[in-house]
Coordinates of C-alpha atoms in Angstrom, one line a residue:
Chain A
M15 CA 70.0 100.2 91.1
F16 CA 72.0 99.6 94.2
L17 CA 74.4 97.4 92.4
K18 CA 74.9 100.0 89.7
Q19 CA 75.9 102.6 92.3
Y20 CA 78.2 100.1 94.0
I21 CA 80.1 99.3 90.8
K22 CA 80.3 103.0 90.0
D23 CA 81.7 103.7 93.5
V24 CA 84.4 101.1 93.1
W25 CA 85.3 102.2 89.6
G26 CA 85.4 105.9 90.7
A27 CA 87.7 105.0 93.6
M28 CA 90.1 103.0 91.5
K29 CA 90.2 105.8 88.9
S30 CA 90.9 108.5 91.5
L31 CA 93.6 106.4 93.1
A32 CA 95.2 105.8 89.7
T33 CA 95.2 109.6 89.1
G34 CA 97.1 110.1 92.4
M35 CA 99.6 107.4 91.6
K36 CA 100.2 108.9 88.2
R37 CA 101.1 112.2 89.7
T38 CA 103.5 110.8 92.4
G39 CA 105.0 108.4 89.8
Y40 CA 105.7 111.5 87.6
Y41 CA 107.5 113.2 90.5
F42 CA 109.4 109.9 91.3
T43 CA 110.8 109.7 87.8
H44 CA 111.4 113.4 87.2
H45 CA 114.2 114.4 89.6
K46 CA 114.5 117.9 87.9
E47 CA 111.2 118.8 89.7
I48 CA 113.0 118.6 93.1
I49 CA 112.6 122.0 94.8
T50 CA 115.0 121.4 97.8
E51 CA 117.8 123.9 98.0
Q52 CA 121.0 122.5 99.5
Y53 CA 121.6 125.8 101.2
P54 CA 125.0 126.0 102.7
D55 CA 126.5 124.2 99.7
N56 CA 124.9 126.3 97.0
R57 CA 125.3 129.6 98.8
D58 CA 126.9 131.3 95.8
T59 CA 124.4 130.1 93.2
L60 CA 121.3 130.3 95.5
V61 CA 118.3 131.7 93.7
L62 CA 115.5 132.8 95.9
P63 CA 111.9 133.3 94.7
E64 CA 111.0 136.9 93.7
R65 CA 108.5 137.3 96.5
F66 CA 110.9 136.1 99.3
K67 CA 110.8 138.6 102.2
G68 CA 114.1 138.9 104.1
E69 CA 114.2 142.4 105.6
V70 CA 113.0 145.9 105.0
V71 CA 115.4 148.2 103.1
M72 CA 115.1 151.7 101.8
I73 CA 115.7 152.2 98.1
H74 CA 118.5 154.7 97.4
D75 CA 119.5 155.7 93.8
E76 CA 123.0 156.5 92.6
N77 CA 122.9 160.1 93.9
N78 CA 122.2 158.8 97.4
E79 CA 118.6 160.0 97.2
H80 CA 115.6 158.2 98.5
A81 CA 111.8 158.7 98.2
C82 CA 110.9 158.8 101.9
T83 CA 108.9 161.9 102.9
G84 CA 108.7 161.0 106.6
C85 CA 104.9 160.7 106.5
T86 CA 105.1 157.8 109.1
A87 CA 102.5 155.7 107.2
C88 CA 104.7 152.7 107.6
E89 CA 105.2 153.3 111.3
L90 CA 101.4 153.4 111.7
A91 CA 100.9 150.3 109.6
C92 CA 103.4 148.2 111.5
P93 CA 101.6 145.8 113.8
N94 CA 104.4 145.4 116.3
A95 CA 106.3 148.7 116.4
T96 CA 109.2 147.6 114.3
I97 CA 109.6 151.0 112.6
K98 CA 110.3 154.3 114.4
I99 CA 110.7 157.4 112.2
I100 CA 112.4 160.4 113.7
T101 CA 111.6 163.5 111.6
K102 CA 113.2 166.9 111.4
F103 CA 112.4 170.2 109.6
D104 CA 114.5 171.2 106.7
V105 CA 114.6 174.9 106.0
D106 CA 114.5 175.8 102.3
A107 CA 117.5 178.1 101.6
E108 CA 115.6 180.2 99.0
T109 CA 112.1 180.6 100.4
G110 CA 112.9 180.1 104.1
K111 CA 109.9 177.7 104.3
K112 CA 110.1 174.8 106.7
K113 CA 109.7 171.3 105.3
K114 CA 109.2 168.0 107.1
A115 CA 111.9 165.4 106.3
I116 CA 113.3 162.2 107.9
D117 CA 116.2 162.4 110.2
T118 CA 116.5 158.7 111.0
F119 CA 114.5 155.7 109.8
V120 CA 114.9 153.2 112.7
Y121 CA 114.1 149.6 111.9
H122 CA 114.1 146.9 114.5
L123 CA 114.8 143.7 112.6
E124 CA 114.5 141.6 115.8
L125 CA 110.8 142.6 116.0
C126 CA 109.9 142.3 112.4
T127 CA 107.6 139.5 111.2
M128 CA 108.1 140.3 107.5
C129 CA 104.4 140.9 107.0
N130 CA 105.0 143.4 104.2
L131 CA 102.3 145.9 105.6
C132 CA 104.8 148.8 105.7
V133 CA 105.8 148.3 102.1
E134 CA 102.1 148.3 101.1
A135 CA 101.4 151.3 103.2
C136 CA 104.2 153.5 101.8
P137 CA 102.7 156.1 99.4
T138 CA 105.9 156.9 97.6
G139 CA 107.4 153.4 97.3
A140 CA 110.4 154.3 99.4
I141 CA 110.9 151.0 101.1
K142 CA 110.9 147.4 99.8
M143 CA 111.6 143.9 101.0
A144 CA 115.2 142.6 100.4
Q145 CA 116.2 139.0 99.7
T146 CA 118.9 138.8 102.4
F147 CA 118.2 136.3 105.1
E148 CA 121.5 135.6 106.9
H149 CA 120.7 137.9 109.9
S150 CA 122.6 136.2 112.7
V151 CA 124.7 138.5 114.9
F152 CA 126.3 138.1 118.3
D153 CA 124.9 141.3 119.7
R154 CA 121.2 142.0 119.7
S155 CA 121.7 145.7 119.3
K156 CA 123.2 145.1 115.9
L157 CA 119.7 144.2 114.7
T158 CA 118.4 147.8 115.2
K159 CA 119.2 149.3 111.9
T160 CA 119.1 152.8 110.4
L161 CA 117.7 152.4 106.9
N162 CA 118.5 155.9 105.4
Q163 CA 122.1 156.1 104.4
P164 CA 124.2 158.8 106.0
G165 CA 124.1 162.0 104.0
S166 CA 121.1 160.9 101.9
K167 CA 118.3 163.3 101.1
I168 CA 114.9 163.1 99.6
R169 CA 114.7 163.0 95.8
E170 CA 113.4 166.2 94.0
G171 CA 109.8 166.1 93.2
V172 CA 108.7 163.5 95.7
E173 CA 105.9 164.8 97.9
Chain B
M27 CA 126.2 77.7 85.8
W28 CA 126.3 79.7 88.9
S29 CA 123.2 79.4 91.1
L30 CA 122.2 79.4 94.8
S31 CA 121.1 75.8 94.7
N32 CA 124.5 74.6 93.4
I33 CA 126.2 76.4 96.3
A34 CA 123.8 74.9 98.8
T35 CA 124.3 71.4 97.3
S36 CA 128.2 71.6 97.4
I37 CA 128.1 72.8 101.0
D38 CA 125.8 70.0 101.9
Q39 CA 128.1 67.4 100.2
W40 CA 131.2 68.8 101.9
L41 CA 129.6 68.7 105.3
N42 CA 128.3 65.2 104.9
E43 CA 131.8 64.0 103.8
T44 CA 133.5 65.8 106.7
F45 CA 131.2 65.1 109.6
N46 CA 128.7 62.4 110.5
P47 CA 125.1 63.0 109.2
T48 CA 123.6 64.3 112.5
L49 CA 126.4 66.8 113.0
A50 CA 126.1 67.9 109.4
L51 CA 122.4 68.4 109.8
I52 CA 122.9 70.6 112.9
I53 CA 125.6 72.6 111.2
E54 CA 123.3 73.1 108.2
M55 CA 120.5 74.3 110.5
L56 CA 122.9 76.8 112.1
I57 CA 124.0 78.0 108.7
A58 CA 120.4 78.4 107.6
G59 CA 119.6 80.4 110.8
V60 CA 122.6 82.7 110.4
A61 CA 121.7 83.2 106.7
V62 CA 118.1 84.2 107.6
I63 CA 119.4 86.6 110.3
G64 CA 121.9 88.0 107.8
L65 CA 119.1 88.4 105.2
F66 CA 117.0 90.2 107.9
A67 CA 119.8 92.6 108.7
M68 CA 120.4 93.3 105.0
L69 CA 116.7 93.8 104.3
G70 CA 116.4 96.2 107.2
L71 CA 119.2 98.3 105.9
I72 CA 118.1 98.2 102.3
L73 CA 114.4 98.7 102.8
V74 CA 114.8 101.6 105.2
I75 CA 117.0 103.6 102.8
M76 CA 114.8 102.6 99.9
E77 CA 111.7 103.8 101.7
R78 CA 113.3 107.1 102.6
K79 CA 114.6 107.7 99.1
V80 CA 111.3 106.7 97.4
S81 CA 109.3 108.9 99.8
A82 CA 111.7 111.8 99.2
W83 CA 111.5 111.6 95.4
I84 CA 107.8 111.2 95.5
Q85 CA 107.5 114.3 97.7
I86 CA 109.9 116.3 95.4
R87 CA 112.7 116.2 98.1
L88 CA 116.2 114.9 97.9
G89 CA 116.1 112.5 100.9
P90 CA 119.2 111.4 102.9
N91 CA 122.3 112.6 101.1
R92 CA 125.1 113.1 103.6
V93 CA 126.2 109.7 104.9
G94 CA 128.1 107.8 102.2
P95 CA 127.6 108.1 98.4
K96 CA 124.1 109.6 97.8
G97 CA 123.3 109.0 101.5
M98 CA 123.3 105.2 101.0
F99 CA 124.8 104.5 104.4
Q100 CA 122.2 106.5 106.3
S101 CA 120.3 103.4 107.6
L102 CA 123.7 102.0 108.8
A103 CA 124.2 105.1 110.9
D104 CA 120.6 105.0 112.2
T105 CA 121.2 101.3 113.3
L106 CA 124.4 102.3 115.1
K107 CA 122.5 105.0 116.9
L108 CA 119.7 102.7 117.9
L109 CA 122.2 100.1 119.2
V110 CA 123.8 102.5 121.6
K111 CA 120.5 103.8 123.0
E112 CA 119.1 102.8 126.3
G113 CA 116.3 100.2 126.2
M114 CA 113.8 101.6 128.7
T115 CA 111.1 99.5 130.4
P116 CA 108.4 101.6 131.9
G117 CA 107.7 101.3 135.6
G118 CA 104.1 100.0 135.4
A119 CA 104.7 97.7 132.5
D120 CA 104.4 93.9 132.5
K121 CA 108.2 93.3 132.3
L122 CA 108.2 89.8 130.8
L123 CA 105.6 90.5 128.1
F124 CA 107.0 93.9 127.3
N125 CA 110.5 92.5 126.7
V126 CA 109.3 89.3 124.9
A127 CA 107.0 91.1 122.4
P128 CA 109.6 92.4 120.0
F129 CA 111.2 88.9 119.8
V130 CA 107.8 87.3 119.1
A131 CA 107.4 89.7 116.2
M132 CA 110.8 88.7 114.8
I133 CA 110.2 85.0 115.3
V134 CA 107.0 85.2 113.3
A135 CA 108.9 86.9 110.5
M136 CA 111.6 84.2 110.7
L137 CA 109.1 81.4 110.6
L138 CA 107.6 82.9 107.5
M139 CA 110.9 82.7 105.7
A140 CA 110.8 78.8 105.8
P141 CA 108.5 78.0 102.8
I142 CA 109.6 80.9 100.5
A143 CA 111.5 79.8 97.4
F144 CA 114.3 82.3 96.9
A145 CA 115.6 80.6 93.7
K146 CA 115.3 77.4 91.7
D147 CA 115.5 74.5 94.1
F148 CA 116.6 76.9 96.9
Q149 CA 114.0 76.7 99.7
L150 CA 114.3 75.9 103.4
W151 CA 111.3 73.8 103.7
D152 CA 109.0 72.7 100.8
L153 CA 106.1 71.5 102.9
N154 CA 103.0 70.3 101.2
I155 CA 100.7 72.9 102.8
G156 CA 103.0 75.9 102.2
V157 CA 100.3 78.4 101.5
L158 CA 98.2 77.3 104.5
Y159 CA 101.3 77.5 106.7
I160 CA 102.0 81.1 105.5
T161 CA 98.5 82.3 106.2
A162 CA 98.3 80.6 109.5
V163 CA 101.7 81.8 110.8
S164 CA 101.3 85.3 109.6
S165 CA 98.2 85.7 111.8
I166 CA 100.5 85.1 114.9
S167 CA 102.1 88.5 114.3
V168 CA 99.0 90.2 115.8
I169 CA 99.8 88.5 119.1
S170 CA 103.1 90.3 119.3
I171 CA 101.4 93.6 118.7
L172 CA 98.7 92.8 121.3
M173 CA 101.4 91.8 123.8
A174 CA 103.3 95.0 123.2
G175 CA 100.2 97.1 123.5
W176 CA 98.9 95.4 126.6
A177 CA 102.2 95.2 128.5
S178 CA 103.1 98.8 127.9
N179 CA 100.5 100.0 130.4
N180 CA 99.7 102.9 128.2
K181 CA 96.4 104.0 126.7
Y182 CA 97.8 104.8 123.3
S183 CA 99.6 101.5 123.1
L184 CA 96.5 99.5 124.0
L185 CA 94.3 101.5 121.6
G186 CA 96.8 100.9 118.8
A187 CA 97.1 97.2 119.6
M188 CA 93.3 96.8 119.6
R189 CA 92.9 98.6 116.3
S190 CA 95.6 96.4 114.9
G191 CA 93.8 93.3 116.1
A192 CA 90.5 94.4 114.4
Q193 CA 92.4 95.3 111.3
I194 CA 94.4 92.1 110.9
V195 CA 91.4 89.9 111.7
S196 CA 89.3 91.7 109.0
Y197 CA 91.9 91.9 106.3
E198 CA 93.1 88.3 106.8
L199 CA 89.8 87.2 105.2
S200 CA 90.3 89.0 101.9
A201 CA 94.0 88.2 101.8
G202 CA 93.1 84.5 102.3
L203 CA 90.4 84.6 99.6
A204 CA 92.8 86.3 97.1
I205 CA 95.4 83.6 97.9
L206 CA 92.7 80.9 97.5
A207 CA 92.0 82.0 94.0
I208 CA 95.5 81.0 93.0
V209 CA 95.3 77.8 95.0
V210 CA 92.1 76.9 93.1
L211 CA 93.8 77.6 89.8
T212 CA 96.9 75.5 90.7
G213 CA 95.1 72.8 92.6
S214 CA 97.9 72.5 95.2
L215 CA 99.0 74.2 98.4
R216 CA 102.7 73.4 97.9
I217 CA 104.8 76.4 97.0
S218 CA 107.0 74.6 94.4
D219 CA 103.9 73.2 92.6
I220 CA 102.4 76.7 92.4
I221 CA 105.7 78.0 90.9
N222 CA 106.0 75.1 88.5
A223 CA 102.4 75.6 87.3
Q224 CA 103.6 79.1 86.1
A225 CA 106.4 77.8 83.8
D226 CA 104.5 78.8 80.7
G227 CA 103.1 82.1 82.0
W228 CA 102.4 83.8 85.3
W229 CA 99.0 83.5 86.9
I230 CA 98.4 87.2 86.6
F231 CA 98.5 86.7 82.8
K232 CA 97.0 83.2 82.6
G233 CA 94.1 83.8 85.0
H234 CA 92.3 86.5 83.0
I235 CA 90.7 89.4 84.8
P236 CA 89.8 87.5 88.0
A237 CA 93.5 86.9 88.7
I238 CA 94.2 90.6 88.3
I239 CA 91.3 91.5 90.6
S240 CA 92.6 89.0 93.2
F241 CA 96.1 90.5 92.8
I242 CA 94.8 94.0 93.5
I243 CA 92.8 92.7 96.5
F244 CA 95.9 90.8 97.8
I245 CA 98.1 93.9 97.6
I246 CA 95.5 96.1 99.4
A247 CA 94.9 93.4 102.1
V248 CA 98.6 92.8 102.8
T249 CA 99.3 96.5 103.0
A250 CA 96.7 96.5 105.8
E251 CA 98.0 93.4 107.4
T252 CA 101.6 94.8 107.7
N253 CA 100.1 98.0 109.3
R254 CA 101.5 100.3 106.7
A255 CA 100.0 103.6 105.5
P256 CA 97.3 104.2 104.2
F257 CA 96.2 101.6 106.8
D258 CA 98.5 102.5 109.7
M259 CA 95.8 102.5 112.3
A260 CA 98.0 100.6 114.8
E261 CA 100.7 103.3 114.7
A262 CA 98.7 106.4 113.7
E263 CA 101.2 109.1 114.6
S264 CA 98.6 111.8 114.4
E265 CA 96.2 110.4 117.0
L266 CA 98.1 107.6 119.0
T267 CA 101.7 109.1 119.0
A268 CA 103.1 105.8 117.8
G269 CA 100.5 103.2 118.8
F270 CA 101.7 99.9 120.1
H271 CA 105.4 100.8 120.2
T272 CA 105.0 104.2 122.0
E273 CA 106.9 102.9 125.0
Y274 CA 109.7 101.1 123.2
S275 CA 113.1 102.5 122.7
G276 CA 116.6 101.5 121.5
M277 CA 117.0 98.0 120.1
K278 CA 113.6 96.8 121.1
F279 CA 112.0 99.5 119.0
A280 CA 114.4 98.7 116.2
L281 CA 113.2 95.0 116.3
F282 CA 109.6 96.1 115.8
F283 CA 110.7 98.4 113.0
L284 CA 112.8 95.6 111.4
A285 CA 109.9 93.2 111.8
E286 CA 107.6 95.6 109.9
Y287 CA 110.0 95.8 107.0
V288 CA 110.7 92.1 106.9
N289 CA 107.0 91.5 106.9
V290 CA 106.7 93.8 103.9
F291 CA 109.4 91.8 102.2
I292 CA 107.7 88.5 103.1
V293 CA 104.2 89.5 101.9
C294 CA 105.7 90.8 98.7
A295 CA 107.7 87.6 98.2
I296 CA 104.4 85.6 98.7
G297 CA 102.7 87.9 96.2
A298 CA 105.5 87.5 93.7
T299 CA 105.4 83.7 94.2
L300 CA 101.6 83.4 93.8
F301 CA 100.9 85.9 91.1
L302 CA 104.2 86.7 89.3
G303 CA 105.7 83.2 89.2
G304 CA 108.3 83.4 92.0
W305 CA 111.7 82.6 90.4
M306 CA 110.2 81.7 87.1
P307 CA 111.6 83.7 84.2
F308 CA 109.3 85.7 82.0
H309 CA 108.3 83.5 79.0
I310 CA 106.1 84.4 76.1
G311 CA 104.4 81.5 74.3
N312 CA 106.7 80.0 71.7
W313 CA 109.3 82.8 71.2
E314 CA 112.2 80.4 71.7
A315 CA 115.0 83.0 71.4
F316 CA 113.3 85.4 73.8
N317 CA 112.6 82.6 76.3
H318 CA 116.3 81.5 76.1
V319 CA 117.5 85.0 76.9
M320 CA 115.1 85.2 79.8
D321 CA 116.3 81.8 81.1
Y322 CA 119.9 83.0 81.1
I323 CA 119.1 85.5 84.0
P324 CA 119.6 83.7 87.3
S325 CA 116.4 82.6 89.1
S326 CA 117.3 84.5 92.3
I327 CA 117.5 87.7 90.3
W328 CA 114.0 87.1 89.0
F329 CA 112.7 86.4 92.5
F330 CA 114.3 89.4 94.1
G331 CA 113.4 91.6 91.1
K332 CA 109.7 90.8 91.3
T333 CA 109.7 91.1 95.1
F334 CA 111.3 94.5 95.1
F335 CA 109.0 95.6 92.3
L336 CA 106.0 94.8 94.6
I337 CA 107.8 96.5 97.6
F338 CA 108.1 99.6 95.5
L339 CA 104.5 99.3 94.6
I340 CA 103.5 99.2 98.2
M341 CA 105.8 102.2 99.0
W342 CA 104.2 104.1 96.1
F343 CA 100.8 103.5 97.7
R344 CA 102.1 104.6 101.1
W345 CA 103.3 107.9 99.9
T346 CA 100.4 108.7 97.6
F347 CA 97.2 107.8 99.4
P348 CA 95.8 109.6 102.4
R349 CA 95.1 107.6 105.6
L350 CA 91.8 106.0 106.3
R351 CA 89.8 106.5 109.5
I352 CA 89.2 103.3 111.5
D353 CA 85.5 103.1 110.4
Q354 CA 86.4 103.7 106.8
L355 CA 89.0 101.0 107.1
L356 CA 86.5 98.4 108.3
N357 CA 83.9 99.6 105.7
L358 CA 86.4 99.1 102.9
E359 CA 87.0 95.5 104.1
W360 CA 83.5 94.3 104.9
K361 CA 81.5 96.2 102.3
Y362 CA 83.9 96.2 99.4
L363 CA 86.9 93.9 99.5
L364 CA 85.1 90.8 101.0
P365 CA 82.1 90.7 98.7
I366 CA 84.2 91.4 95.6
S367 CA 86.8 88.8 96.5
M368 CA 84.1 86.2 97.3
F369 CA 82.4 86.8 93.9
N370 CA 85.8 86.8 92.3
L371 CA 86.6 83.4 93.9
L372 CA 83.4 82.0 92.4
L373 CA 84.5 83.3 88.9
V374 CA 88.0 81.8 89.4
T375 CA 86.5 78.4 90.4
V376 CA 84.3 78.4 87.3
I377 CA 87.4 79.2 85.2
A378 CA 89.4 76.5 86.8
I379 CA 86.7 73.8 86.5
L380 CA 86.0 74.6 82.9
G381 CA 89.7 74.9 82.1
W382 CA 89.4 78.4 80.6
H383 CA 92.8 79.6 81.8
F384 CA 95.7 79.3 79.5

């Protein structure tokens, strides 16, 4: 009984080692599987994975309109105070009603950990993660960005 | 036809014609020494870049690719860097032992070069107890590791050296028993006899399954003996920083590093000699035409081809298998490899006595 278990152990060990060697042998002979990007050399043809998170940007359409209502859900969701939303009140020309809107969407890239919580918190899908990653600048203040483009306004129908 | 033994014979003739026999012998010894050192330097450069490339490709990386074509001169650049580095000796160290240890490691590797047959009739010293000499001298390498570990005055170094001692003492047994299987089949300890016995087929094919089992045990045991992963207890980056060579830097570290790679080459050369027929070409029974084509390839190419195949096999192990813990390592030897190789030796002896091998 003991001997049977012993031989079974040895056989199982040899089989599992052979399985591992088959896998590494496959990688050794199939160089197309290599996932290393030779980054500065292939800068023009660099393809990043879809889920790569580089920085937060606000989506603007061709009419320079965005979907941000200024609800500050992203600001509340941010774990390290990366986002600061300054709101203002637009006065509707026809009805004279006041309506909350964003004045400035301040984004501190130097504090951001790319955790994606703000994008998930946004109820209107106004912000997303961009693929850019070459963020080096000589002055730290350049990392504090305003995400809404100058002159942009909220898209009609987004509440 | 071109061959290494022809070159050696013509040099020998020319020296004996030009100088008196004593002087010629001294010059020949010097040439042999320089050739061995040159071989070491070449092996160091080639095996380091080979290891880095093999590991990179196995891990789906590119590996070194900046220095020279495809990064092939990377090890040359590394060697230059190590040469210009300062060789520190720690304050509390035993200065003599600390500085001697790397050279002991190198000398053991050089001694092991003596009985290896690199090509047909090309061997430094064909002594009649070649296999015994190899197993005896290769155990000296543990002394250099113990010297380095003790003299460093460092807990990590000492622990690494002690582990290495336990490991080499254990694995020497199954390596010896695996070698003994071939000695039993051949009936001789002389390296040239062992190679000549494989003229009509290598032992791994002629010796049935027991020869294959002893080949596998030999490969496992020598991987452990050369302190390479998955048995790298003596170095063990994760728990002992670098084990016995923690305190070494510059060229003294490089000598240990070189000795490790040369030892890998030597054990693979011995494995190729014992199991794969050394410089013997690959022959199949009575296929005359095929055998003639195989004979046309120079014997040195056969030897280095087989050796580098085994080196690649050991590198493949290293980058596939996870490391063993020290107790698992000793369990593997004493509970599995040793009983199996003893039983295997019994089988081989029965085969050899009854003449069942081809």
